mmCIF file of C-alpha atoms (C1' of nucleotides) in Angstrom:
data_model
loop_
_atom_site.group_PDB
_atom_site.id
_atom_site.type_symbol
_atom_site.label_atom_id
_atom_site.label_comp_id
_atom_site.label_asym_id
_atom_site.label_seq_id
_atom_site.Cartn_x
_atom_site.Cartn_y
_atom_site.Cartn_z
ATOM 1 C CA MET N 1 -2.047 -27.127 18.084
ATOM 2 C CA LYS N 2 -3.009 -23.559 18.724
ATOM 3 C CA THR N 3 -4.191 -21.253 16.030
ATOM 4 C CA ALA N 4 -1.192 -19.032 16.607
ATOM 5 C CA ASP N 5 1.091 -22.010 16.145
ATOM 6 C CA MET N 6 -0.577 -22.870 12.896
ATOM 7 C CA VAL N 7 -0.079 -19.367 11.612
ATOM 8 C CA TRP N 8 3.508 -19.276 12.782
ATOM 9 C CA LEU N 9 4.312 -22.676 11.350
ATOM 10 C CA GLY N 10 2.752 -21.741 8.060
ATOM 11 C CA ARG N 11 4.832 -18.612 7.900
ATOM 12 C CA ARG N 12 8.023 -20.451 8.693
ATOM 13 C CA LEU N 13 7.271 -23.019 6.047
ATOM 14 C CA ALA N 14 6.474 -20.418 3.423
ATOM 15 C CA ASP N 15 9.432 -18.218 4.319
ATOM 16 C CA THR N 16 11.789 -21.147 4.229
ATOM 17 C CA GLY N 17 10.492 -22.142 0.847
ATOM 18 C CA LEU N 18 10.699 -18.599 -0.404
ATOM 19 C CA LEU N 19 14.323 -18.469 0.616
ATOM 20 C CA GLU N 20 15.021 -21.617 -1.293
ATOM 21 C CA MET N 21 13.131 -20.273 -4.250
ATOM 22 C CA ARG N 22 15.055 -17.025 -4.353
ATOM 23 C CA ALA N 23 18.293 -18.920 -4.321
ATOM 24 C CA HIS N 24 17.319 -20.535 -7.586
ATOM 25 C CA ALA N 25 15.191 -17.925 -9.262
ATOM 26 C CA PRO N 26 15.758 -14.592 -7.550
ATOM 27 C CA GLU N 27 13.929 -12.619 -10.197
ATOM 28 C CA VAL N 28 10.666 -14.513 -10.199
ATOM 29 C CA PRO N 29 7.827 -13.053 -8.149
ATOM 30 C CA THR N 30 6.261 -15.482 -5.734
ATOM 31 C CA ALA N 31 2.867 -15.492 -7.335
ATOM 32 C CA GLU N 32 4.346 -16.358 -10.702
ATOM 33 C CA PHE N 33 6.339 -19.140 -9.144
ATOM 34 C CA ILE N 34 3.254 -20.610 -7.551
ATOM 35 C CA VAL N 35 1.096 -20.236 -10.616
ATOM 36 C CA MET N 36 3.811 -21.803 -12.731
ATOM 37 C CA ARG N 37 3.939 -24.806 -10.480
ATOM 38 C CA GLU N 38 0.231 -25.186 -10.948
ATOM 39 C CA LEU N 39 0.496 -24.877 -14.679
ATOM 40 C CA LEU N 40 3.309 -27.315 -15.247
ATOM 41 C CA ASP N 41 1.588 -30.603 -14.713
ATOM 42 C CA ARG N 42 -1.865 -29.720 -15.792
ATOM 43 C CA PRO N 43 -3.911 -29.153 -18.875
ATOM 44 C CA PRO N 44 -4.713 -25.552 -19.787
ATOM 45 C CA SER N 45 -6.487 -23.756 -16.976
ATOM 46 C CA THR N 46 -8.704 -20.732 -16.796
ATOM 47 C CA ILE N 47 -7.751 -17.765 -14.673
ATOM 48 C CA THR N 48 -10.542 -18.463 -12.247
ATOM 49 C CA ALA N 49 -9.498 -22.064 -11.809
ATOM 50 C CA LEU N 50 -5.952 -20.968 -11.150
ATOM 51 C CA ALA N 51 -7.179 -18.490 -8.618
ATOM 52 C CA SER N 52 -9.009 -21.083 -6.600
ATOM 53 C CA ARG N 53 -6.216 -23.607 -6.849
ATOM 54 C CA THR N 54 -3.497 -21.211 -5.850
ATOM 55 C CA GLY N 55 -5.535 -19.303 -3.329
ATOM 56 C CA TYR N 56 -4.646 -16.002 -4.931
ATOM 57 C CA ALA N 57 -7.143 -13.309 -5.787
ATOM 58 C CA GLN N 58 -8.361 -13.227 -9.347
ATOM 59 C CA SER N 59 -6.625 -9.945 -10.034
ATOM 60 C CA ARG N 60 -3.359 -11.321 -8.705
ATOM 61 C CA VAL N 61 -3.509 -14.386 -10.920
ATOM 62 C CA SER N 62 -4.377 -12.282 -13.900
ATOM 63 C CA THR N 63 -1.277 -10.179 -13.342
ATOM 64 C CA ALA N 64 0.939 -13.156 -12.604
ATOM 65 C CA VAL N 65 -0.130 -14.865 -15.791
ATOM 66 C CA SER N 66 0.674 -11.856 -17.860
ATOM 67 C CA GLY N 67 4.068 -11.796 -16.203
ATOM 68 C CA LEU N 68 4.637 -15.420 -17.138
ATOM 69 C CA VAL N 69 3.553 -14.731 -20.669
ATOM 70 C CA ASN N 70 6.055 -11.867 -20.863
ATOM 71 C CA ARG N 71 8.739 -14.257 -19.729
ATOM 72 C CA GLY N 72 7.732 -16.653 -22.419
ATOM 73 C CA TRP N 73 7.014 -19.294 -19.808
ATOM 74 C CA ALA N 74 3.309 -19.501 -20.457
ATOM 75 C CA GLN N 75 0.918 -18.893 -23.287
ATOM 76 C CA THR N 76 -2.736 -18.122 -23.440
ATOM 77 C CA ARG N 77 -5.474 -18.786 -25.881
ATOM 78 C CA SER N 78 -9.146 -18.256 -25.584
ATOM 79 C CA ASP N 79 -11.395 -21.198 -24.853
ATOM 80 C CA PRO N 80 -13.018 -22.315 -28.095
ATOM 81 C CA ALA N 81 -16.007 -23.481 -26.087
ATOM 82 C CA ASP N 82 -16.455 -20.176 -24.316
ATOM 83 C CA GLY N 83 -14.774 -17.126 -25.707
ATOM 84 C CA ARG N 84 -14.834 -15.289 -22.400
ATOM 85 C CA ARG N 85 -12.374 -17.699 -20.915
ATOM 86 C CA THR N 86 -8.627 -17.554 -21.148
ATOM 87 C CA LEU N 87 -6.810 -20.842 -21.204
ATOM 88 C CA VAL N 88 -3.304 -20.673 -19.802
ATOM 89 C CA PHE N 89 -0.702 -23.320 -20.459
ATOM 90 C CA VAL N 90 3.022 -23.966 -20.566
ATOM 91 C CA PRO N 91 4.338 -24.534 -24.069
ATOM 92 C CA GLY N 92 6.102 -27.834 -24.642
ATOM 93 C CA HIS N 93 9.553 -26.460 -25.259
ATOM 94 C CA ILE N 94 9.539 -24.659 -21.930
ATOM 95 C CA ARG N 95 8.211 -27.658 -20.146
ATOM 96 C CA LYS N 96 11.044 -29.782 -21.407
ATOM 97 C CA ASN N 97 13.736 -27.392 -20.309
ATOM 98 C CA ALA N 98 12.603 -27.226 -16.750
ATOM 99 C CA ARG N 99 13.823 -30.395 -15.109
ATOM 100 C CA GLU N 100 16.950 -29.008 -13.568
ATOM 101 C CA PHE N 101 15.180 -26.470 -11.495
ATOM 102 C CA GLN N 102 12.388 -28.695 -10.306
ATOM 103 C CA THR N 103 14.861 -31.331 -9.269
ATOM 104 C CA SER N 104 17.086 -28.913 -7.473
ATOM 105 C CA THR N 105 14.187 -27.572 -5.499
ATOM 106 C CA GLU N 106 13.315 -30.903 -4.060
ATOM 107 C CA THR N 107 12.960 -30.318 -0.350
ATOM 108 C CA GLU N 108 16.539 -29.999 0.920
ATOM 109 C CA THR N 109 15.799 -27.385 3.482
ATOM 110 C CA LEU N 110 13.252 -29.485 5.254
ATOM 111 C CA ASP N 111 15.700 -32.308 5.604
ATOM 112 C CA GLN N 112 18.277 -29.976 7.031
ATOM 113 C CA LEU N 113 15.794 -28.618 9.478
ATOM 114 C CA LEU N 114 14.970 -32.109 10.656
ATOM 115 C CA ALA N 115 18.582 -33.221 10.704
ATOM 116 C CA GLY N 116 18.323 -33.957 14.403
ATOM 117 C CA ARG N 117 15.543 -36.496 13.902
ATOM 118 C CA SER N 118 15.944 -40.054 12.831
ATOM 119 C CA PRO N 119 15.600 -40.755 9.114
ATOM 120 C CA ALA N 120 12.380 -42.581 9.860
ATOM 121 C CA ARG N 121 10.916 -39.583 11.647
ATOM 122 C CA ARG N 122 12.032 -37.277 8.891
ATOM 123 C CA LYS N 123 10.314 -39.413 6.371
ATOM 124 C CA ALA N 124 7.175 -39.621 8.445
ATOM 125 C CA ILE N 125 7.019 -35.885 8.901
ATOM 126 C CA ILE N 126 7.558 -35.097 5.274
ATOM 127 C CA GLY N 127 5.035 -37.754 4.372
ATOM 128 C CA ALA N 128 2.519 -36.098 6.655
ATOM 129 C CA LEU N 129 3.184 -32.782 4.976
ATOM 130 C CA GLU N 130 2.542 -34.315 1.596
ATOM 131 C CA GLU N 131 -0.740 -35.657 2.817
ATOM 132 C CA LEU N 132 -1.710 -32.335 4.266
ATOM 133 C CA LEU N 133 -0.814 -30.787 0.952
ATOM 134 C CA ASP N 134 -3.178 -33.195 -0.742
ATOM 135 C CA ALA N 135 -5.928 -32.345 1.670
ATOM 136 C CA PHE N 136 -5.532 -28.667 0.958
ATOM 137 C CA ARG N 137 -5.497 -29.368 -2.736
ATOM 138 C CA GLU N 138 -8.690 -31.334 -2.487
ATOM 139 C CA GLN N 139 -10.239 -28.484 -0.620
ATOM 140 C CA ALA N 140 -9.145 -26.027 -3.266
ATOM 141 C CA ALA N 141 -10.530 -28.274 -5.979
ATOM 142 C CA GLU N 142 -13.890 -28.507 -4.243
ATOM 143 C CA GLU N 143 -14.132 -24.779 -3.971
ATOM 144 C CA GLN N 144 -14.034 -24.623 -7.701
ATOM 145 C CA PRO N 145 -17.192 -25.950 -9.330
ATOM 146 C CA GLY N 146 -16.506 -28.238 -12.247
ATOM 147 C CA THR N 147 -16.281 -25.377 -14.653
ATOM 148 C CA GLY N 148 -12.748 -24.452 -13.800
ATOM 149 C CA THR N 149 -10.389 -27.221 -14.717
ATOM 150 C CA ILE N 150 -10.287 -29.045 -17.963
ATOM 151 C CA THR N 151 -10.566 -32.705 -17.190
ATOM 152 C CA GLN N 152 -7.868 -35.068 -18.445
ATOM 153 C CA PRO N 153 -4.455 -35.093 -16.705
ATOM 154 C CA GLU N 154 -2.465 -35.132 -19.929
ATOM 155 C CA PRO N 155 0.358 -37.697 -20.369
ATOM 156 C CA ASP N 156 2.791 -35.631 -18.400
ATOM 157 C CA THR N 157 6.304 -35.559 -19.802
ATOM 158 C CA ALA N 158 8.273 -34.761 -16.725
ATOM 159 C CA THR N 159 7.908 -31.516 -14.970
ATOM 160 C CA ARG N 160 10.602 -29.028 -15.575
ATOM 161 C CA TRP N 161 11.336 -25.511 -14.772
ATOM 162 C CA PRO N 162 12.210 -23.120 -17.554
ATOM 163 C CA LYS N 163 15.787 -22.008 -17.430
ATOM 164 C CA ALA N 164 15.982 -20.007 -20.606
ATOM 165 C CA PRO N 165 13.392 -17.336 -21.036
ATOM 166 C CA THR N 166 12.165 -16.785 -24.544
ATOM 167 C CA ALA N 167 11.352 -13.158 -24.157
ATOM 168 C CA SER N 168 12.208 -10.234 -21.932
ATOM 169 C CA ALA N 169 12.137 -10.494 -18.188
ATOM 170 C CA SER N 170 11.253 -7.366 -16.287
ATOM 171 C CA ALA N 171 7.940 -7.204 -14.460
ATOM 172 C CA ASN N 172 7.655 -7.070 -10.733
ATOM 173 C CA MET E 1 8.183 -32.070 -1.908
ATOM 174 C CA LYS E 2 8.914 -29.234 -4.239
ATOM 175 C CA THR E 3 9.850 -25.799 -3.065
ATOM 176 C CA ALA E 4 6.703 -24.386 -4.603
ATOM 177 C CA ASP E 5 4.643 -26.900 -2.664
ATOM 178 C CA MET E 6 6.304 -25.907 0.544
ATOM 179 C CA VAL E 7 5.526 -22.280 -0.067
ATOM 180 C CA TRP E 8 1.978 -23.035 -1.055
ATOM 181 C CA LEU E 9 1.371 -25.313 1.882
ATOM 182 C CA GLY E 10 2.804 -22.765 4.247
ATOM 183 C CA ARG E 11 0.499 -20.121 2.862
ATOM 184 C CA ARG E 12 -2.546 -22.345 3.158
ATOM 185 C CA LEU E 13 -1.642 -23.192 6.714
ATOM 186 C CA ALA E 14 -1.090 -19.586 7.672
ATOM 187 C CA ASP E 15 -4.189 -18.337 5.859
ATOM 188 C CA THR E 16 -6.314 -21.001 7.439
ATOM 189 C CA GLY E 17 -5.017 -20.085 10.852
ATOM 190 C CA LEU E 18 -5.512 -16.418 10.155
ATOM 191 C CA LEU E 19 -9.114 -17.070 9.263
ATOM 192 C CA GLU E 20 -9.615 -18.894 12.513
ATOM 193 C CA MET E 21 -7.900 -16.121 14.396
ATOM 194 C CA ARG E 22 -10.054 -13.422 12.888
ATOM 195 C CA ALA E 23 -13.144 -15.331 13.864
ATOM 196 C CA HIS E 24 -12.102 -15.007 17.485
ATOM 197 C CA ALA E 25 -10.257 -11.715 17.540
ATOM 198 C CA PRO E 26 -11.004 -9.751 14.402
ATOM 199 C CA GLU E 27 -9.381 -6.609 15.670
ATOM 200 C CA VAL E 28 -5.989 -8.005 16.575
ATOM 201 C CA PRO E 29 -3.213 -7.585 14.025
ATOM 202 C CA THR E 30 -1.416 -10.768 13.119
ATOM 203 C CA ALA E 31 1.924 -9.709 14.483
ATOM 204 C CA GLU E 32 0.422 -8.893 17.852
ATOM 205 C CA PHE E 33 -1.316 -12.227 17.958
ATOM 206 C CA ILE E 34 1.903 -14.057 17.239
ATOM 207 C CA VAL E 35 3.973 -12.042 19.654
ATOM 208 C CA MET E 36 1.337 -12.553 22.322
ATOM 209 C CA ARG E 37 1.510 -16.272 21.872
ATOM 210 C CA GLU E 38 5.240 -16.079 22.360
ATOM 211 C CA LEU E 39 4.896 -13.965 25.467
ATOM 212 C CA LEU E 40 2.265 -15.971 27.209
ATOM 213 C CA ASP E 41 4.193 -18.845 28.646
ATOM 214 C CA ARG E 42 7.653 -17.432 28.882
ATOM 215 C CA PRO E 43 9.632 -15.265 31.185
ATOM 216 C CA PRO E 44 10.029 -11.618 30.174
ATOM 217 C CA SER E 45 11.696 -11.297 26.785
ATOM 218 C CA THR E 46 13.652 -8.589 25.066
ATOM 219 C CA ILE E 47 12.509 -7.163 21.786
ATOM 220 C CA THR E 48 15.402 -8.741 19.982
ATOM 221 C CA ALA E 49 14.668 -12.165 21.407
ATOM 222 C CA LEU E 50 11.049 -11.836 20.359
ATOM 223 C CA ALA E 51 12.144 -10.862 16.892
ATOM 224 C CA SER E 52 14.205 -13.960 16.416
ATOM 225 C CA ARG E 53 11.634 -16.249 17.960
ATOM 226 C CA THR E 54 8.743 -14.893 15.947
ATOM 227 C CA GLY E 55 10.689 -14.332 12.775
ATOM 228 C CA TYR E 56 9.467 -10.766 12.528
ATOM 229 C CA ALA E 57 11.699 -7.790 11.874
ATOM 230 C CA GLN E 58 12.863 -5.858 14.901
ATOM 231 C CA SER E 59 10.847 -2.804 13.937
ATOM 232 C CA ARG E 60 7.743 -4.908 13.510
ATOM 233 C CA VAL E 61 8.094 -6.457 16.945
ATOM 234 C CA SER E 62 8.718 -3.101 18.472
ATOM 235 C CA THR E 63 5.487 -1.793 17.003
ATOM 236 C CA ALA E 64 3.534 -4.911 17.870
ATOM 237 C CA VAL E 65 4.662 -4.738 21.460
ATOM 238 C CA SER E 66 3.569 -1.146 21.780
ATOM 239 C CA GLY E 67 0.232 -2.174 20.367
ATOM 240 C CA LEU E 68 -0.076 -4.893 22.972
ATOM 241 C CA VAL E 69 0.850 -2.456 25.683
ATOM 242 C CA ASN E 70 -1.842 -0.068 24.463
ATOM 243 C CA ARG E 71 -4.321 -2.909 24.691
ATOM 244 C CA GLY E 72 -3.187 -3.558 28.200
ATOM 245 C CA TRP E 73 -2.201 -7.081 27.234
ATOM 246 C CA ALA E 74 1.468 -6.654 27.869
ATOM 247 C CA GLN E 75 3.725 -4.549 29.991
ATOM 248 C CA THR E 76 7.316 -3.523 29.673
ATOM 249 C CA ARG E 77 10.049 -2.634 32.101
ATOM 250 C CA SER E 78 13.668 -2.024 31.504
ATOM 251 C CA ASP E 79 16.146 -4.741 32.297
ATOM 252 C CA PRO E 80 17.766 -3.972 35.661
ATOM 253 C CA ALA E 81 20.895 -5.703 34.441
ATOM 254 C CA ASP E 82 21.117 -3.705 31.236
ATOM 255 C CA GLY E 83 19.120 -0.546 30.999
ATOM 256 C CA ARG E 84 19.100 -0.538 27.219
ATOM 257 C CA ARG E 85 16.930 -3.594 27.129
ATOM 258 C CA THR E 86 13.186 -3.686 27.304
ATOM 259 C CA LEU E 87 11.649 -6.638 29.029
ATOM 260 C CA VAL E 88 8.182 -7.478 27.768
ATOM 261 C CA PHE E 89 5.780 -9.647 29.708
ATOM 262 C CA VAL E 90 2.135 -10.440 30.175
ATOM 263 C CA PRO E 91 0.737 -9.320 33.525
ATOM 264 C CA GLY E 92 -0.766 -12.089 35.595
ATOM 265 C CA HIS E 93 -4.373 -10.983 35.439
ATOM 266 C CA ILE E 94 -4.263 -10.900 31.667
ATOM 267 C CA ARG E 95 -2.423 -14.143 31.446
ATOM 268 C CA LYS E 96 -5.297 -16.151 32.791
ATOM 269 C CA ASN E 97 -7.797 -14.880 30.291
ATOM 270 C CA ALA E 98 -5.328 -15.025 27.484
ATOM 271 C CA ARG E 99 -4.663 -18.668 28.184
ATOM 272 C CA GLU E 100 -8.339 -19.392 27.964
ATOM 273 C CA PHE E 101 -8.450 -17.556 24.718
ATOM 274 C CA GLN E 102 -5.542 -19.518 23.364
ATOM 275 C CA THR E 103 -7.160 -22.720 24.424
ATOM 276 C CA SER E 104 -10.356 -21.799 22.711
ATOM 277 C CA THR E 105 -8.400 -21.365 19.549
ATOM 278 C CA GLU E 106 -7.240 -24.935 19.549
ATOM 279 C CA THR E 107 -7.196 -25.668 15.893
ATOM 280 C CA GLU E 108 -10.496 -27.126 14.786
ATOM 281 C CA THR E 109 -9.957 -26.212 11.203
ATOM 282 C CA LEU E 110 -7.217 -28.735 10.711
ATOM 283 C CA ASP E 111 -9.447 -31.526 11.881
ATOM 284 C CA GLN E 112 -12.146 -30.434 9.517
ATOM 285 C CA LEU E 113 -9.727 -30.321 6.668
ATOM 286 C CA LEU E 114 -8.629 -33.861 7.392
ATOM 287 C CA ALA E 115 -12.139 -35.094 7.971
ATOM 288 C CA GLY E 116 -11.788 -37.535 5.122
ATOM 289 C CA ARG E 117 -8.851 -39.311 6.773
ATOM 290 C CA SER E 118 -9.019 -41.866 9.489
ATOM 291 C CA PRO E 119 -8.696 -40.587 13.044
ATOM 292 C CA ALA E 120 -5.338 -42.287 13.247
ATOM 293 C CA ARG E 121 -4.043 -40.509 10.160
ATOM 294 C CA ARG E 122 -5.371 -37.231 11.431
ATOM 295 C CA LYS E 123 -3.543 -37.690 14.654
ATOM 296 C CA ALA E 124 -0.384 -38.705 12.908
ATOM 297 C CA ILE E 125 -0.458 -35.697 10.644
ATOM 298 C CA ILE E 126 -1.122 -33.236 13.400
ATOM 299 C CA GLY E 127 1.569 -34.897 15.460
ATOM 300 C CA ALA E 128 3.999 -34.441 12.612
ATOM 301 C CA LEU E 129 3.101 -30.787 12.416
ATOM 302 C CA GLU E 130 3.766 -30.388 16.110
ATOM 303 C CA GLU E 131 7.164 -31.920 15.649
ATOM 304 C CA LEU E 132 7.931 -29.703 12.720
ATOM 305 C CA LEU E 133 6.869 -26.775 14.845
ATOM 306 C CA ASP E 134 9.384 -27.843 17.457
ATOM 307 C CA ALA E 135 12.094 -28.107 14.875
ATOM 308 C CA PHE E 136 11.430 -24.596 13.686
ATOM 309 C CA ARG E 137 11.376 -23.369 17.249
ATOM 310 C CA GLU E 138 14.705 -24.970 17.936
ATOM 311 C CA GLN E 139 16.070 -23.315 14.857
ATOM 312 C CA ALA E 140 14.754 -19.947 15.953
ATOM 313 C CA ALA E 141 16.280 -20.432 19.382
ATOM 314 C CA GLU E 142 19.666 -21.252 17.915
ATOM 315 C CA GLU E 143 19.644 -18.161 15.780
ATOM 316 C CA GLN E 144 19.507 -16.111 18.903
ATOM 317 C CA PRO E 145 22.873 -15.978 20.656
ATOM 318 C CA GLY E 146 22.706 -16.209 24.426
ATOM 319 C CA THR E 147 21.631 -12.597 24.691
ATOM 320 C CA GLY E 148 18.016 -13.342 24.018
ATOM 321 C CA THR E 149 16.360 -14.562 27.129
ATOM 322 C CA ILE E 150 16.996 -12.927 30.391
ATOM 323 C CA THR E 151 16.483 -14.462 33.794
ATOM 324 C CA GLN E 152 16.202 -18.201 33.376
ATOM 325 C CA PRO E 153 16.659 -19.978 30.054
ATOM 326 C CA GLU E 154 13.907 -22.351 31.114
ATOM 327 C CA PRO E 155 14.480 -25.804 29.651
ATOM 328 C CA ASP E 156 12.334 -26.928 26.826
ATOM 329 C CA THR E 157 9.025 -28.167 28.157
ATOM 330 C CA ALA E 158 8.129 -29.902 24.938
ATOM 331 C CA THR E 159 5.019 -29.028 23.041
ATOM 332 C CA ARG E 160 2.881 -28.889 26.116
ATOM 333 C CA TRP E 161 3.189 -25.538 27.748
ATOM 334 C CA PRO E 162 2.925 -24.908 31.460
ATOM 335 C CA LYS E 163 -0.611 -24.463 32.606
ATOM 336 C CA ALA E 164 0.299 -23.118 36.014
ATOM 337 C CA PRO E 165 -1.860 -20.120 36.886
ATOM 338 C CA THR E 166 0.239 -17.153 37.824
ATOM 339 C CA ALA E 167 -1.990 -14.828 39.758
ATOM 340 C CA SER E 168 -5.308 -13.144 40.218
ATOM 341 C CA ALA E 169 -8.227 -12.887 37.886
ATOM 342 C CA SER E 170 -10.733 -10.310 36.672
ATOM 343 C CA ALA E 171 -9.964 -7.812 33.960
ATOM 344 C CA ASN E 172 -11.049 -7.975 30.377
ATOM 345 C "C1'" DT K 1 28.692 0.469 21.413
ATOM 346 C "C1'" DA K 2 24.397 -1.983 21.336
ATOM 347 C "C1'" DA K 3 19.072 -2.093 22.153
ATOM 348 C "C1'" DG K 4 15.291 -0.466 20.692
ATOM 349 C "C1'" DA K 5 12.028 3.199 18.945
ATOM 350 C "C1'" DT K 6 10.734 5.479 14.804
ATOM 351 C "C1'" DT K 7 10.178 6.493 10.150
ATOM 352 C "C1'" DG K 8 9.940 6.281 5.073
ATOM 353 C "C1'" DA K 9 10.216 3.632 0.872
ATOM 354 C "C1'" DA K 10 9.073 -0.414 -1.441
ATOM 355 C "C1'" DG K 11 7.097 -5.066 -2.200
ATOM 356 C "C1'" DA K 12 3.364 -8.213 -2.141
ATOM 357 C "C1'" DG K 13 -1.081 -9.072 -1.338
ATOM 358 C "C1'" DT K 14 -6.351 -8.188 -0.722
ATOM 359 C "C1'" DC K 15 -10.620 -6.204 -1.865
ATOM 360 C "C1'" DA K 16 -13.793 -3.900 -4.428
ATOM 361 C "C1'" DA K 17 -15.079 -1.646 -8.210
ATOM 362 C "C1'" DT K 18 -15.077 -0.839 -13.137
ATOM 363 C "C1'" DC K 19 -14.622 -1.788 -17.952
ATOM 364 C "C1'" DT K 20 -14.503 -4.880 -21.989
ATOM 365 C "C1'" DT K 21 -15.778 -8.716 -24.286
ATOM 366 C "C1'" DT K 22 -18.168 -12.938 -25.388
ATOM 367 C "C1'" DA I 1 -24.645 -12.351 -17.178
ATOM 368 C "C1'" DA I 2 -20.017 -14.021 -16.380
ATOM 369 C "C1'" DA I 3 -14.636 -14.072 -17.294
ATOM 370 C "C1'" DG I 4 -11.036 -11.615 -16.929
ATOM 371 C "C1'" DA I 5 -8.127 -7.233 -17.218
ATOM 372 C "C1'" DT I 6 -7.166 -3.132 -14.809
ATOM 373 C "C1'" DT I 7 -6.913 0.102 -11.257
ATOM 374 C "C1'" DG I 8 -6.896 2.385 -6.683
ATOM 375 C "C1'" DA I 9 -7.072 2.294 -1.834
ATOM 376 C "C1'" DC I 10 -5.487 -0.226 1.986
ATOM 377 C "C1'" DT I 11 -2.830 -3.576 4.972
ATOM 378 C "C1'" DC I 12 1.009 -6.020 6.437
ATOM 379 C "C1'" DT I 13 5.545 -6.670 6.204
ATOM 380 C "C1'" DT I 14 10.682 -5.917 5.241
ATOM 381 C "C1'" DC I 15 14.586 -3.167 5.004
ATOM 382 C "C1'" DA I 16 17.548 0.381 5.911
ATOM 383 C "C1'" DA I 17 18.524 4.296 8.068
ATOM 384 C "C1'" DT I 18 18.412 7.376 11.957
ATOM 385 C "C1'" DC I 19 17.830 8.904 16.608
ATOM 386 C "C1'" DT I 20 17.964 8.187 21.677
ATOM 387 C "C1'" DT I 21 19.764 6.467 25.558
ATOM 388 C "C1'" DA I 22 21.990 3.323 28.891
#
DNA sequence: TAAGATTGAAGAGTCAATCTTT
DNA sequence: AAAGATTGACTCTTCAATCTTA
């Protein structure tokens, strides 16, 4: 695969996903969407950790988080162990109301795109994407020295997408 | 795979490719790089056809093409069959060097990323990406009603693109 | 009329620098 | 010093509108 193909493919993938995203949550800025995804299944994260996991610049994450807080989708508190740090997390009641969205965003578009292929091929391709995703995630995790993430993966109670904002929307 | 994962993965893929691209051609804008890739192994294309194949807006392609022309990497002539149309193509002497350049940008980064996997897995994953690439290309081709390509439609040559040298050398 | 060149506004992001706070 | 909030300049891109011309 050529570099140009990689770039093009990446764009197609992202654009396709963005389209799907806007169909479900037209008002949510991309960065907030991505950060939210990162927040949902994890223990409270610092801004820096979120930056390296999402690939966004620190300033971008900072802004996105404040947007999420305005929406009532996330909360922050300062790290008791280190007052300079901000811990960001999704409050339980939001977490619980999010299933519908997460479920509905399960890769339909990709299946449609691959409609011409056999089910086995489709599955293989999507499986490969998942593995690539993991590889990128590992890379992102390595980039961040231990400091960033708080260890334990928390007994996750389903991952849901908030449907009812607690506060005002706006932003963006 | 969740929508957010698809977006994130797409971004990683594109950013990774972009990094690789800038290492080889720091001065070339992304859009020109992508359009060039599209131009290299195909018969002369109209602006509109390039737009639908690359996924860029018409205005963007128009600008990118004029950038390529300024660089001497592409040429345009008007379609003898329809004077309104601009046919864009890569002159033979450029084509040779450009191919070498493209070859040199054969994605190493992906292999590095997957270094932890077995060679077989690596190959499978990259193969899956190639297939996904094809699927997206087919989609892009469908979007463009017959108008797009001029002269010969040129049947799909699969992932492997023609290596046939077109003409002279020198330049660059 | 349709293709494409051109332009201006707006969005989304980066980068780099600065300021505040712990 | 280091985390993060904030800001400004810049880049890339889209979109929509307009102009030119075959």
